[in-house]
Each structure stands twice: as C-alpha cells, then as structure tokens.
Amino acid sequence: MKRLIILLAFILVAAAGCKEKKPADYTRLGFYTQYQTYMEKLNGKVESVTEKGYWAIPEGDTYVKGARITKKELDSLGYTYDYKALFDADGDLVSSTAYDENDKVIDVWRLFKVNGIIARSEYISDDTVRYKQVITCDVEGNPILYEGYNAPADTLIQKIEVEGSFFNDTMTVEYFNYKGDPGTKILMMFNDLGLLTHVEYYGKDGTPGSSYNYVYNDKGFQSEFTGFDKEKILKAKTSSTYEYDERGNWVKSIFKDEKGFTVLCERVYTYFE
C-alpha cells in the first residue's frame, strides 16, 4: 500500500503500543511494520503474515499477477515493501522484516518485552543495529515515552511523547530532539472499532501539514485512501478490493492508484491455534 513519506528520518517509529489492550480475536498490523500508517486489524491470533507485491496485468474484467515490483520502483512510488511480520501468542509484534524483489533483507525491526510488556526496540540494517528505543508505559500499559538512541554509541537523539491510545477517539504523537526542542506533531483519529480514520501532521511551530483519510469496507479493511497537502489539495487517492481466507483476512488485493497503475498483492498467514 502507499507508504506515507514524511520529513523526519525516524517517523517510522511513531509509537509502538507497549501492550495494547485488545481481545484475543484480532492482531494489530501497525507500528514498526510496513502498515504503521494504516494500523490494520487482522482477524484471529496471527502468528505471521507475509506479503508480496506484483504489477497487476488486466485480463478480461479482472487482473492477473505480473512481475514482482522492485524496491527501486516501490521507492519511486512511495509504496510499502514486501515484508514478513511475526507475532507472539499475546498478539504483540516480535519482528518485522522488509525484503526486496529478490527476497534480500532490506531492514528489520525487533521488539523485546520485560515482564510481558514491550520495553525496547532495535532497528537493523546490513546485519547491524543502527537505532534503539527505550519504551516507557503508564500504569495501564499504554506507551507514553520513546527514547531513541543511535547505535552502537547509545547517544540519545530523539524523544517521542504519546497521549491517548487506540481505544480513545484520538492519539497524539509529538517528536523532540535530544535537546527537548519540539518537532513534528501527529494527530491520529480512530473509530469505535479501533480503525484509523484520519491523520493530521503539524510542523514544530504548529502549522498544519499533510493529512489523510481512510474509508473501510464491511470487513474492516481499507477500501479508499485520500491524501492532502498542507493547502488541503488532493495529492493521492487509491482504492482496494480483496479476496479473503476462512478467517476473514485478505489474501489477495487489487490496489488501484488514481495516477494510473494497479498493484496486485498476495498474503500468506499462519495462525496460533
């Protein structure tokens, strides 16, 4: 899906729920994954999900799988990489690995728990840890502070403060540099099902930036995405249709971009029984 590109180098690590309070009937594919800007909810206790993207070739009134999309093409389009995400039995992310078209690892996020709560993350590229986070939660297990360190020097370079959660109407994420100077602020709005419906970005001086709207189908998966610049001018619009497995999770998507191209994505899941 379309990768939302923003100015901060580590916007990828917006906020990974320390221990999201969720029922056992779904798994969140969100922060630290390729879907962090979509916060997708998967049905059931997912152990792993693997996704690969292909150019969609028209055939009659449908589409068939074409060539696998290259990393260079995905970078140009601003689309998500192929990936594999692993979860534990609690529904918490263990790792998310991005791959190029030859299944070579691009990068990896790994998460670590202390007393059953996610407390640390590592970003790895070229088999080397490049960035670390220490995650602080409140008494209810909600993330409130992320302290980011470069590696291996372990020098503090960033702090991220979070208010709210997936089950509030809103969540705010605010970035600070190592001196405490404010940077980008993000406002995220969720509906009563915990689905992300609207995102707004603000500059360090509070000026509005880009914004995004999300519409969902009756199965809870995104059917339409629209993106706007700081002048509220439409800059991106996509639509998606799906085929599903027996759990109700999509295994094939046809993803159409108004810029004139179509992408076919396939997923494979494993589940905890």
XYZ file of N, CA and C in Angstrom:
819
model
N 0.836 -1.188 0.000
C 0.000 0.000 0.000
C 0.873 1.241 0.000
N 0.244 2.383 -0.183
C 1.021 3.600 -0.308
C 1.720 3.926 0.992
N 3.026 4.170 0.881
C 3.844 4.494 2.046
C 3.815 6.003 2.233
N 3.390 6.463 3.414
C 3.278 7.885 3.684
C 4.644 8.425 4.049
N 5.222 9.216 3.151
C 6.580 9.706 3.333
C 6.545 11.056 4.022
N 7.262 11.181 5.147
C 7.319 12.423 5.891
C 8.766 12.815 6.122
N 9.008 14.008 6.612
C 10.343 14.563 6.644
C 11.263 13.912 7.664
N 10.733 13.521 8.814
C 11.602 13.004 9.860
C 12.162 11.637 9.496
N 13.458 11.480 9.754
C 14.131 10.240 9.385
C 13.573 9.054 10.136
N 13.129 9.280 11.386
C 12.669 8.153 12.191
C 11.174 8.233 12.467
N 10.407 8.798 11.532
C 8.965 8.808 11.698
C 8.415 7.390 11.735
N 9.192 6.439 11.200
C 8.800 5.039 11.229
C 8.452 4.561 12.626
N 9.070 5.170 13.632
C 8.915 4.654 14.974
C 7.943 5.497 15.775
N 6.885 5.937 15.121
C 5.941 6.859 15.742
C 5.578 6.446 17.151
N 5.091 5.235 17.320
C 4.751 4.745 18.661
C 4.311 3.316 18.532
N 4.970 2.415 19.198
C 4.562 1.015 19.132
C 3.942 0.649 20.461
N 2.655 0.308 20.473
C 1.950 0.086 21.722
C 2.693 -0.838 22.656
N 2.946 -0.373 23.879
C 3.641 -1.207 24.850
C 2.875 -2.504 25.061
N 1.630 -2.382 25.323
C 0.789 -3.574 25.429
C -0.639 -3.145 25.159
N -0.989 -3.124 23.890
C -2.327 -2.683 23.515
C -3.364 -3.593 24.142
N -4.362 -2.984 24.770
C -5.418 -3.767 25.410
C -6.394 -4.208 24.338
N -6.352 -5.472 23.983
C -7.139 -5.954 22.862
C -7.700 -7.336 23.164
N -8.827 -7.672 22.602
C -9.347 -9.020 22.756
C -8.511 -9.997 21.943
N -8.701 -11.285 22.196
C -7.881 -12.298 21.544
C -8.307 -12.563 20.107
N -9.361 -11.892 19.621
C -9.874 -12.230 18.304
C -9.273 -11.382 17.190
N -8.270 -10.568 17.478
C -7.611 -9.854 16.391
C -6.156 -9.552 16.735
N -5.402 -9.230 15.686
C -3.988 -8.896 15.808
C -3.743 -7.604 15.049
N -3.011 -6.680 15.663
C -2.764 -5.379 15.047
C -1.508 -5.432 14.172
N -1.682 -5.152 12.875
C -0.555 -4.982 11.967
C -0.343 -3.483 11.833
N 0.569 -2.948 12.655
C 0.681 -1.499 12.723
C 2.089 -1.006 12.898
N 2.340 -0.297 13.995
C 3.629 0.339 14.213
C 4.776 -0.670 14.156
N 5.872 -0.203 13.610
C 7.087 -0.981 13.353
C 6.932 -1.930 12.174
N 5.798 -1.912 11.489
C 5.620 -2.722 10.289
C 5.426 -1.802 9.098
N 5.321 -2.389 7.921
C 5.066 -1.610 6.716
C 3.679 -0.961 6.733
N 2.821 -1.401 7.669
C 1.458 -0.871 7.750
C 1.270 0.085 8.929
N 2.356 0.680 9.398
C 2.273 1.548 10.568
C 1.416 2.780 10.334
N 1.274 3.202 9.092
C 0.437 4.363 8.814
C -0.989 3.964 8.461
N -1.306 2.674 8.567
C -2.651 2.183 8.306
C -3.264 1.495 9.528
N -2.414 0.928 10.376
C -2.893 0.312 11.619
C -3.952 -0.751 11.348
N -3.658 -1.651 10.426
C -4.622 -2.660 10.014
C -4.891 -3.670 11.131
N -6.142 -4.096 11.241
C -6.547 -5.103 12.217
C -6.804 -6.413 11.489
N -6.103 -7.469 11.929
C -6.255 -8.794 11.350
C -7.112 -9.653 12.264
N -7.917 -10.490 11.674
C -8.797 -11.363 12.444
C -8.025 -12.548 13.007
N -8.306 -12.886 14.250
C -7.710 -14.046 14.870
C -6.333 -13.785 15.446
N -5.733 -14.836 16.004
C -4.404 -14.744 16.608
C -3.367 -15.113 15.551
N -2.900 -14.104 14.851
C -1.965 -14.304 13.748
C -0.563 -14.544 14.298
N 0.100 -15.573 13.803
C 1.494 -15.837 14.176
C 2.455 -15.173 13.201
N 2.108 -15.159 11.903
C 2.942 -14.486 10.910
C 2.095 -14.072 9.726
N 2.522 -13.020 9.050
C 1.921 -12.599 7.791
C 3.038 -12.179 6.855
N 2.983 -12.706 5.649
C 3.966 -12.390 4.616
C 3.233 -11.777 3.434
N 3.756 -10.691 2.897
C 3.105 -10.010 1.782
C 4.112 -9.729 0.677
N 3.679 -9.967 -0.575
C 4.489 -9.660 -1.745
C 3.632 -8.914 -2.759
N 4.249 -7.928 -3.440
C 3.528 -7.098 -4.391
C 3.988 -7.314 -5.825
N 3.014 -7.286 -6.748
C 3.268 -7.521 -8.168
C 2.536 -6.460 -8.989
N 3.037 -6.209 -10.176
C 2.274 -5.390 -11.098
C 1.043 -6.184 -11.528
N -0.115 -5.525 -11.542
C -1.362 -6.173 -11.932
C -1.574 -6.009 -13.439
N -1.794 -7.131 -14.117
C -1.978 -7.143 -15.561
C -3.460 -7.366 -15.870
N -4.113 -6.449 -16.634
C -5.526 -6.637 -16.962
C -5.745 -7.917 -17.771
N -6.788 -8.647 -17.410
C -7.190 -9.840 -18.157
C -8.704 -9.947 -18.079
N -9.369 -9.563 -19.151
C -10.820 -9.509 -19.144
C -11.301 -8.452 -18.174
N -12.184 -8.849 -17.254
C -12.693 -7.900 -16.267
C -11.983 -8.039 -14.922
N -10.812 -8.686 -14.936
C -10.056 -8.844 -13.706
C -8.581 -8.561 -13.965
N -7.726 -8.966 -13.007
C -6.284 -8.757 -13.136
C -5.557 -10.038 -12.756
N -4.408 -10.257 -13.379
C -3.554 -11.377 -13.030
C -2.200 -10.851 -12.587
N -1.450 -11.721 -11.933
C -0.153 -11.346 -11.369
C 0.892 -11.177 -12.463
N 1.556 -10.016 -12.443
C 2.641 -9.759 -13.360
C 3.982 -9.872 -12.666
N 4.948 -9.059 -13.080
C 6.281 -9.093 -12.485
C 6.244 -8.571 -11.061
N 7.120 -9.094 -10.246
C 7.242 -8.597 -8.884
C 7.777 -7.169 -8.918
N 7.230 -6.310 -8.083
C 7.635 -4.900 -8.083
C 8.985 -4.770 -7.383
N 9.897 -4.024 -7.984
C 11.239 -3.897 -7.426
C 11.276 -2.854 -6.312
N 12.310 -2.935 -5.494
C 12.492 -1.948 -4.437
C 12.633 -0.545 -5.033
N 13.365 -0.428 -6.118
C 13.543 0.873 -6.761
C 12.208 1.445 -7.209
N 11.359 0.596 -7.768
C 10.036 1.048 -8.199
C 9.180 1.443 -7.000
N 9.243 0.655 -5.939
C 8.475 0.973 -4.740
C 8.929 2.282 -4.115
N 10.236 2.533 -4.098
C 10.757 3.798 -3.579
C 10.234 4.968 -4.405
N 10.202 4.795 -5.714
C 9.728 5.857 -6.596
C 8.245 6.143 -6.385
N 7.466 5.085 -6.168
C 6.021 5.221 -5.977
C 5.648 5.618 -4.559
N 6.545 5.354 -3.615
C 6.214 5.575 -2.207
C 5.294 4.503 -1.665
N 5.507 3.256 -2.095
C 4.669 2.143 -1.659
C 5.422 1.256 -0.671
N 4.667 0.484 0.086
C 5.251 -0.389 1.105
C 6.074 -1.495 0.457
N 7.125 -1.905 1.173
C 7.954 -3.010 0.721
C 7.272 -4.348 1.010
N 7.765 -5.391 0.339
C 7.394 -6.743 0.742
C 7.947 -6.990 2.150
N 7.265 -7.838 2.914
C 7.678 -7.996 4.313
C 7.158 -9.299 4.895
N 7.704 -9.631 6.064
C 7.166 -10.690 6.918
C 7.130 -10.173 8.337
N 5.963 -10.235 8.969
C 5.790 -9.800 10.356
C 5.498 -11.020 11.217
N 6.170 -11.100 12.360
C 5.976 -12.188 13.314
C 5.384 -11.646 14.606
N 4.443 -12.400 15.207
C 3.779 -12.002 16.436
C 3.917 -13.100 17.475
N 3.796 -12.710 18.757
C 3.757 -13.725 19.805
C 2.308 -14.093 20.108
N 2.117 -15.009 21.045
C 0.771 -15.503 21.345
C -0.122 -14.455 21.987
N 0.481 -13.349 22.497
C -0.300 -12.248 23.067
C -0.768 -11.268 21.997
N -0.352 -11.477 20.741
C -0.710 -10.564 19.668
C 0.249 -9.405 19.517
N 1.384 -9.433 20.221
C 2.372 -8.360 20.131
C 3.405 -8.680 19.060
N 3.838 -7.648 18.365
C 4.823 -7.816 17.303
C 6.163 -8.252 17.878
N 6.777 -9.252 17.257
C 8.112 -9.723 17.626
C 9.156 -9.143 16.673
N 8.855 -9.176 15.377
C 9.771 -8.613 14.388
C 9.029 -8.322 13.101
N 9.580 -7.404 12.328
C 9.056 -7.092 11.001
C 10.244 -6.907 10.073
N 10.321 -7.744 9.038
C 11.449 -7.743 8.119
C 10.982 -7.340 6.734
N 11.633 -6.331 6.143
C 11.321 -5.881 4.792
C 12.278 -6.529 3.804
N 11.745 -6.889 2.614
C 12.526 -7.593 1.600
C 12.431 -6.873 0.255
N 13.481 -7.053 -0.568
C 13.400 -6.555 -1.933
C 12.818 -7.639 -2.829
N 12.806 -7.393 -4.133
C 12.167 -8.301 -5.077
C 12.888 -9.646 -5.209
N 14.119 -9.719 -4.707
C 14.872 -10.976 -4.723
C 14.894 -11.646 -3.353
N 14.023 -11.189 -2.463
C 13.914 -11.699 -1.090
C 15.174 -11.442 -0.268
N 15.916 -10.415 -0.640
C 17.055 -9.974 0.168
C 16.546 -9.010 1.231
N 17.035 -9.157 2.468
C 16.580 -8.324 3.571
C 17.000 -6.873 3.352
N 16.035 -5.963 3.491
C 16.311 -4.524 3.445
C 16.613 -4.023 4.849
N 15.707 -4.300 5.772
C 15.906 -3.922 7.172
C 14.979 -4.727 8.057
N 15.214 -4.628 9.367
C 14.450 -5.405 10.346
C 14.178 -4.542 11.569
N 12.955 -4.639 12.093
C 12.638 -4.126 13.422
C 12.432 -5.324 14.341
N 13.053 -5.287 15.517
C 12.852 -6.316 16.529
C 12.386 -5.659 17.822
N 11.455 -6.312 18.504
C 10.918 -5.783 19.748
C 11.156 -6.765 20.883
N 11.342 -6.223 22.099
C 11.683 -7.032 23.256
C 10.782 -6.652 24.423
N 10.385 -7.663 25.201
C 9.488 -7.459 26.325
C 10.221 -7.589 27.660
N 9.681 -6.892 28.647
C 10.092 -7.058 30.036
C 8.815 -7.232 30.847
N 8.703 -8.342 31.558
C 7.503 -8.640 32.353
C 6.236 -8.578 31.510
N 6.330 -9.089 30.281
C 5.161 -9.185 29.422
C 4.780 -7.917 28.701
N 5.567 -6.853 28.830
C 5.265 -5.574 28.188
C 6.434 -5.181 27.297
N 6.140 -4.740 26.065
C 7.195 -4.315 25.151
C 7.923 -3.120 25.743
N 9.250 -3.232 25.848
C 10.039 -2.211 26.531
C 11.216 -1.698 25.707
N 11.511 -2.363 24.590
C 12.686 -1.960 23.824
C 12.516 -2.379 22.369
N 13.091 -1.595 21.452
C 13.085 -1.948 20.034
C 14.469 -1.729 19.444
N 14.747 -2.439 18.366
C 16.004 -2.286 17.635
C 15.724 -2.239 16.143
N 16.396 -1.319 15.464
C 16.329 -1.232 14.003
C 17.651 -1.731 13.443
N 17.572 -2.696 12.500
C 18.765 -3.367 11.986
C 18.821 -3.236 10.470
N 19.963 -2.836 9.942
C 20.216 -2.885 8.508
C 21.642 -3.345 8.281
N 21.854 -4.074 7.196
C 23.170 -4.656 6.896
C 23.718 -5.431 8.096
N 22.821 -6.167 8.753
C 23.174 -7.016 9.892
C 23.747 -6.245 11.082
N 23.463 -4.957 11.158
C 23.994 -4.118 12.232
C 22.869 -3.327 12.873
N 22.836 -3.286 14.203
C 21.855 -2.462 14.906
C 22.211 -0.991 14.711
N 21.295 -0.223 14.134
C 21.545 1.177 13.823
C 20.860 2.139 14.778
N 19.780 1.677 15.409
C 18.944 2.563 16.210
C 18.229 1.735 17.263
N 18.076 2.298 18.459
C 17.396 1.612 19.559
C 16.388 2.555 20.196
N 15.379 1.974 20.800
C 14.416 2.748 21.583
C 14.188 2.089 22.934
N 14.086 2.931 23.962
C 13.610 2.507 25.275
C 12.192 3.029 25.412
N 11.257 2.155 25.755
C 9.838 2.492 25.744
C 9.313 2.503 27.170
N 8.681 3.617 27.568
C 8.090 3.756 28.902
C 6.576 3.754 28.772
N 5.911 2.979 29.653
C 4.453 2.892 29.642
C 3.884 3.428 30.949
N 2.629 3.821 30.908
C 1.957 4.242 32.127
C 1.466 3.020 32.896
N 0.765 3.241 33.998
C 0.345 2.130 34.859
C -0.663 1.217 34.166
N -1.314 1.711 33.116
C -2.276 0.900 32.382
C -1.646 0.186 31.199
N -0.334 0.358 31.018
C 0.358 -0.315 29.929
C 0.359 0.424 28.619
N -0.088 1.696 28.612
C -0.089 2.485 27.392
C 1.245 3.191 27.214
N 1.796 3.238 25.995
C 3.073 3.921 25.769
C 2.933 5.424 25.958
N 3.872 6.016 26.675
C 3.838 7.466 26.868
C 5.150 8.129 26.470
N 6.241 7.360 26.384
C 7.531 7.957 26.047
C 8.412 6.944 25.333
N 9.018 7.401 24.226
C 10.000 6.628 23.480
C 11.288 7.434 23.435
N 12.371 6.830 23.907
C 13.673 7.483 23.878
C 14.543 6.754 22.864
N 14.947 7.477 21.814
C 15.676 6.878 20.715
C 17.168 7.157 20.790
N 17.961 6.118 20.593
C 19.422 6.204 20.670
C 20.030 5.657 19.383
N 21.064 6.359 18.884
C 21.780 5.748 17.781
C 22.672 4.643 18.320
N 23.064 3.757 17.444
C 23.882 2.617 17.869
C 25.093 2.523 16.943
N 26.219 2.030 17.462
C 26.407 1.452 18.801
C 26.775 2.465 19.878
N 26.805 3.768 19.559
C 27.266 4.767 20.534
C 26.301 4.961 21.693
N 25.013 4.570 21.502
C 23.990 4.746 22.531
C 23.842 6.207 22.936
N 23.850 7.086 21.948
C 23.669 8.519 22.178
C 22.206 8.883 21.961
N 21.598 9.548 22.944
C 20.203 9.958 22.810
C 20.063 10.964 21.674
N 19.169 10.685 20.724
C 18.979 11.594 19.593
C 17.531 12.045 19.438
N 16.597 11.400 20.135
C 15.191 11.718 19.909
C 14.325 11.233 21.062
N 13.285 12.008 21.350
C 12.242 11.574 22.280
C 10.890 11.720 21.582
N 10.000 10.788 21.897
C 8.657 10.816 21.335
C 7.665 10.674 22.478
N 6.777 11.649 22.610
C 5.758 11.610 23.657
C 4.406 11.270 23.044
N 3.665 10.404 23.744
C 2.387 9.915 23.228
C 1.291 10.160 24.255
N 0.153 10.630 23.772
C -1.041 10.753 24.599
C -2.182 10.014 23.918
N -2.983 9.301 24.716
C -4.114 8.571 24.160
C -3.719 7.162 23.766
N -4.674 6.434 23.194
C -4.434 5.058 22.778
C -5.352 4.734 21.619
N -5.259 3.485 21.133
C -6.084 3.056 20.013
C -7.564 3.056 20.363
N -7.892 3.017 21.648
C -9.281 2.923 22.052
C -9.807 4.230 22.620
N -9.031 5.305 22.438
C -9.564 6.644 22.632
C -9.989 7.152 21.262
N -10.681 8.280 21.244
C -11.022 8.869 19.955
C -9.785 9.336 19.218
N -8.777 9.772 19.963
C -7.585 10.335 19.338
C -6.314 9.850 20.035
N -5.233 9.902 19.297
C -3.899 9.685 19.829
C -3.010 10.783 19.252
N -2.191 11.406 20.084
C -1.242 12.398 19.602
C 0.171 11.885 19.838
N 1.023 12.114 18.854
C 2.419 11.701 18.897
C 3.265 12.934 18.600
N 4.155 13.301 19.539
C 4.945 14.517 19.359
C 6.429 14.198 19.486
N 7.208 14.725 18.549
C 8.643 14.455 18.458
C 9.456 15.604 19.041
N 10.570 15.219 19.698
C 11.512 16.192 20.250
C 12.932 15.721 19.923
N 13.853 16.671 19.719
C 15.239 16.270 19.548
C 15.891 16.058 20.913
N 17.172 15.741 20.918
C 17.847 15.404 22.180
C 17.905 16.582 23.138
N 17.742 17.805 22.619
C 17.738 18.994 23.466
C 16.360 19.280 24.054
N 15.360 18.582 23.558
C 13.991 18.832 24.002
C 13.232 19.798 23.118
N 13.837 20.217 22.006
C 13.147 21.113 21.083
C 12.072 20.343 20.324
N 10.867 20.910 20.204
C 9.773 20.193 19.550
C 9.964 20.080 18.052
N 9.427 19.000 17.491
C 9.430 18.785 16.045
C 8.025 18.509 15.563
N 7.883 17.541 14.696
C 6.586 17.199 14.136
C 5.622 16.683 15.211
N 4.349 17.030 15.051
C 3.281 16.502 15.899
C 2.261 15.827 14.998
N 1.789 14.660 15.430
C 0.843 13.880 14.642
C -0.426 13.651 15.448
N -1.565 13.907 14.827
C -2.870 13.631 15.421
C -3.485 12.462 14.672
N -3.837 11.392 15.408
C -4.425 10.200 14.814
C -5.815 9.988 15.405
N -6.799 9.781 14.543
C -8.179 9.602 14.986
C -8.658 8.197 14.644
N -9.321 7.550 15.621
C -9.805 6.181 15.468
C -11.322 6.146 15.669
N -11.969 5.168 15.016
C -13.395 4.991 15.264
C -13.606 4.019 16.414
N -14.856 3.668 16.697
C -15.134 2.835 17.870
C -14.717 1.378 17.680
N -14.259 1.019 16.478
C -13.724 -0.312 16.227
C -12.203 -0.339 16.303
N -11.602 0.792 16.623
C -10.155 0.877 16.681
C -9.504 0.995 15.323
N -10.260 1.410 14.299
C -9.727 1.583 12.956
C -9.330 3.036 12.749
N -8.154 3.249 12.192
C -7.645 4.586 11.938
C -8.435 5.228 10.808
N -9.012 6.399 11.059
C -9.854 7.056 10.057
C -9.279 8.364 9.535
N -8.400 9.008 10.327
C -7.887 10.321 9.905
C -6.562 10.591 10.597
N -5.623 11.195 9.846
C -4.315 11.572 10.382
C -3.993 12.996 9.940
N -3.456 13.789 10.886
C -3.016 15.148 10.561
C -1.594 15.355 11.078
N -0.754 16.022 10.258
C 0.615 16.342 10.653
C 0.747 17.851 10.855
N 1.544 18.215 11.878
C 1.787 19.616 12.181
C 3.291 19.852 12.316
N 3.743 21.023 11.857
C 5.138 21.388 11.991
C 5.476 21.776 13.415
N 6.779 22.021 13.664
C 7.212 22.336 15.021
C 6.637 23.650 15.536
N 6.206 24.509 14.613
C 5.584 25.768 15.023
C 4.059 25.663 15.080
N 3.545 24.440 14.894
C 2.099 24.220 14.971
C 1.351 24.411 13.672
N 2.066 24.742 12.589
C 1.387 24.944 11.308
C 0.938 23.603 10.731
N -0.269 23.554 10.148
C -0.772 22.298 9.589
C 0.064 21.831 8.407
N 0.200 20.510 8.301
C 0.887 19.902 7.173
C -0.057 19.002 6.406
N 0.431 17.863 5.973
C -0.387 16.935 5.203
C -1.426 16.257 6.101
N -2.442 15.677 5.459
C -3.479 14.951 6.186
C -3.989 13.814 5.315
N -4.593 12.791 5.975
C -5.008 11.584 5.273
C -6.342 11.091 5.824
N -7.183 10.572 4.931
C -8.456 9.986 5.311
C -8.514 8.534 4.861
N -9.175 7.677 5.676
C -9.268 6.258 5.396
C -10.730 5.823 5.481
N -11.176 5.071 4.478
C -12.526 4.509 4.454
C -12.397 2.986 4.411
N -13.297 2.271 5.115
C -13.189 0.820 5.257
C -14.403 0.109 4.673
N -14.177 -1.145 4.248
C -15.295 -1.954 3.775
C -15.968 -2.650 4.957
N -16.959 -3.492 4.664
C -17.730 -4.105 5.752
C -16.958 -5.182 6.508
N -15.773 -5.529 6.029
C -14.935 -6.491 6.733
C -13.829 -5.812 7.536
N -13.804 -4.486 7.525
C -12.851 -3.753 8.326
C -11.510 -3.512 7.664
N -11.424 -3.673 6.330
C -10.192 -3.398 5.604
C -10.367 -2.155 4.736
N -9.278 -1.462 4.542
C -9.336 -0.176 3.864
C -9.810 -0.325 2.423
N -10.823 0.440 2.051
C -11.331 0.429 0.680
C -10.911 1.667 -0.087
N -10.641 2.757 0.639
C -10.259 4.003 -0.033
C -9.332 4.820 0.846
N -8.342 5.420 0.220
C -7.398 6.302 0.904
C -7.294 7.598 0.119
N -7.305 8.741 0.828
C -7.073 10.032 0.193
C -6.045 10.806 1.004
N -5.125 11.445 0.305
C -4.082 12.228 0.953
C -4.093 13.666 0.453
N -3.874 14.614 1.373
C -3.931 16.037 1.058
C -2.650 16.724 1.517
N -2.240 17.765 0.792
C -1.082 18.538 1.227
C -1.509 19.586 2.238
N -0.580 20.442 2.643
C -0.874 21.421 3.687
C -1.905 22.454 3.254
N -2.105 22.589 1.946
C -3.133 23.505 1.435
C -4.472 22.816 1.257
N -4.573 21.556 1.713
C -5.781 20.736 1.611
C -6.121 20.390 0.164
N -5.100 20.369 -0.677
C -5.259 19.970 -2.069
C -5.024 18.467 -2.181
N -5.930 17.782 -2.874
C -5.830 16.335 -3.026
C -4.558 15.963 -3.775
N -3.744 15.093 -3.175
C -2.486 14.689 -3.782
C -2.404 13.187 -4.040
N -3.245 12.405 -3.400
C -3.198 10.954 -3.578
C -4.577 10.362 -3.333
N -4.934 9.390 -4.147
C -6.198 8.684 -3.954
C -6.039 7.258 -4.461
N -6.392 6.299 -3.627
C -6.303 4.893 -4.004
C -7.565 4.161 -3.570
N -7.796 3.018 -4.191
C -8.918 2.163 -3.799
C -8.455 0.710 -3.829
N -9.091 -0.121 -2.999
C -8.666 -1.509 -2.868
C -9.872 -2.441 -2.813
N -9.725 -3.609 -3.437
C -10.688 -4.700 -3.313
C -9.906 -5.957 -2.928
N -10.619 -6.950 -2.342
C -9.909 -8.062 -1.723
C -10.575 -9.402 -1.976
N -9.752 -10.462 -1.815
C -10.217 -11.825 -1.616
C -9.733 -12.250 -0.236
N -10.492 -13.155 0.433
C -10.249 -13.429 1.844
C -10.033 -14.919 2.105
N -9.368 -15.212 3.238
C -9.266 -16.595 3.690
C -10.434 -16.917 4.608
N -10.418 -18.132 5.192
C -11.549 -18.570 6.009
C -11.660 -17.798 7.314
N -10.601 -17.079 7.710
C -10.652 -16.267 8.925
C -11.167 -14.852 8.653
N -11.330 -14.528 7.370
C -11.792 -13.192 7.014
C -10.673 -12.197 6.793
N -9.424 -12.675 6.715
C -8.294 -11.805 6.400
C -8.012 -11.842 4.900
N -7.624 -10.720 4.354
C -7.422 -10.707 2.907
C -6.132 -11.425 2.521
N -6.217 -12.192 1.427
C -5.073 -12.926 0.898
C -4.665 -12.412 -0.482
N -5.528 -11.637 -1.105
C -5.210 -11.033 -2.396
C -5.906 -9.676 -2.468
N -5.164 -8.662 -2.869
C -5.759 -7.334 -3.023
C -5.444 -6.787 -4.404
N -6.379 -6.046 -4.929
C -6.176 -5.268 -6.150
C -6.208 -3.812 -5.727
N -5.068 -3.162 -5.878
C -4.845 -1.829 -5.320
C -4.660 -0.854 -6.468
N -5.644 0.034 -6.671
C -5.632 0.950 -7.806
C -5.266 2.356 -7.344
N -4.304 2.941 -8.036
C -3.882 4.305 -7.761
C -4.412 5.208 -8.865
N -4.965 6.367 -8.475
C -5.544 7.263 -9.476
C -4.501 7.797 -10.456
N -3.221 7.584 -10.146
C -2.164 8.011 -11.067
C -2.093 7.110 -12.291
N -2.866 6.013 -12.281
C -2.999 5.229 -13.495
C -2.385 3.851 -13.480
N -2.016 3.328 -12.325
C -1.462 1.985 -12.283
C -2.168 1.167 -11.213
N -2.000 -0.161 -11.324
C -2.669 -1.097 -10.418
C -1.655 -2.103 -9.897
N -1.766 -2.406 -8.611
C -0.865 -3.335 -7.936
C -1.670 -4.522 -7.411
N -1.108 -5.710 -7.556
C -1.715 -6.919 -7.003
C -0.818 -7.403 -5.866
N -1.391 -7.582 -4.684
C -0.635 -8.052 -3.525
C -1.195 -9.387 -3.049
N -0.296 -10.260 -2.599
C -0.698 -11.550 -2.053
C -0.142 -11.697 -0.640
N -0.932 -12.336 0.226
C -0.513 -12.586 1.602
C -0.628 -14.064 1.936
N 0.266 -14.496 2.840
C 0.190 -15.828 3.422
C 0.236 -15.661 4.938
N -0.678 -16.324 5.647
C -0.760 -16.233 7.103
C -0.470 -17.577 7.753
N 0.068 -17.516 8.964
C -0.004 -18.658 9.877
C -0.704 -18.144 11.135
N -1.408 -19.058 11.837
C -2.203 -18.667 12.994
C -1.828 -19.521 14.203
N -1.947 -18.904 15.393
C -1.900 -19.680 16.628
C -3.210 -20.433 16.771
N -3.143 -21.666 17.109
C -4.364 -22.457 17.264
C -4.886 -22.376 18.691
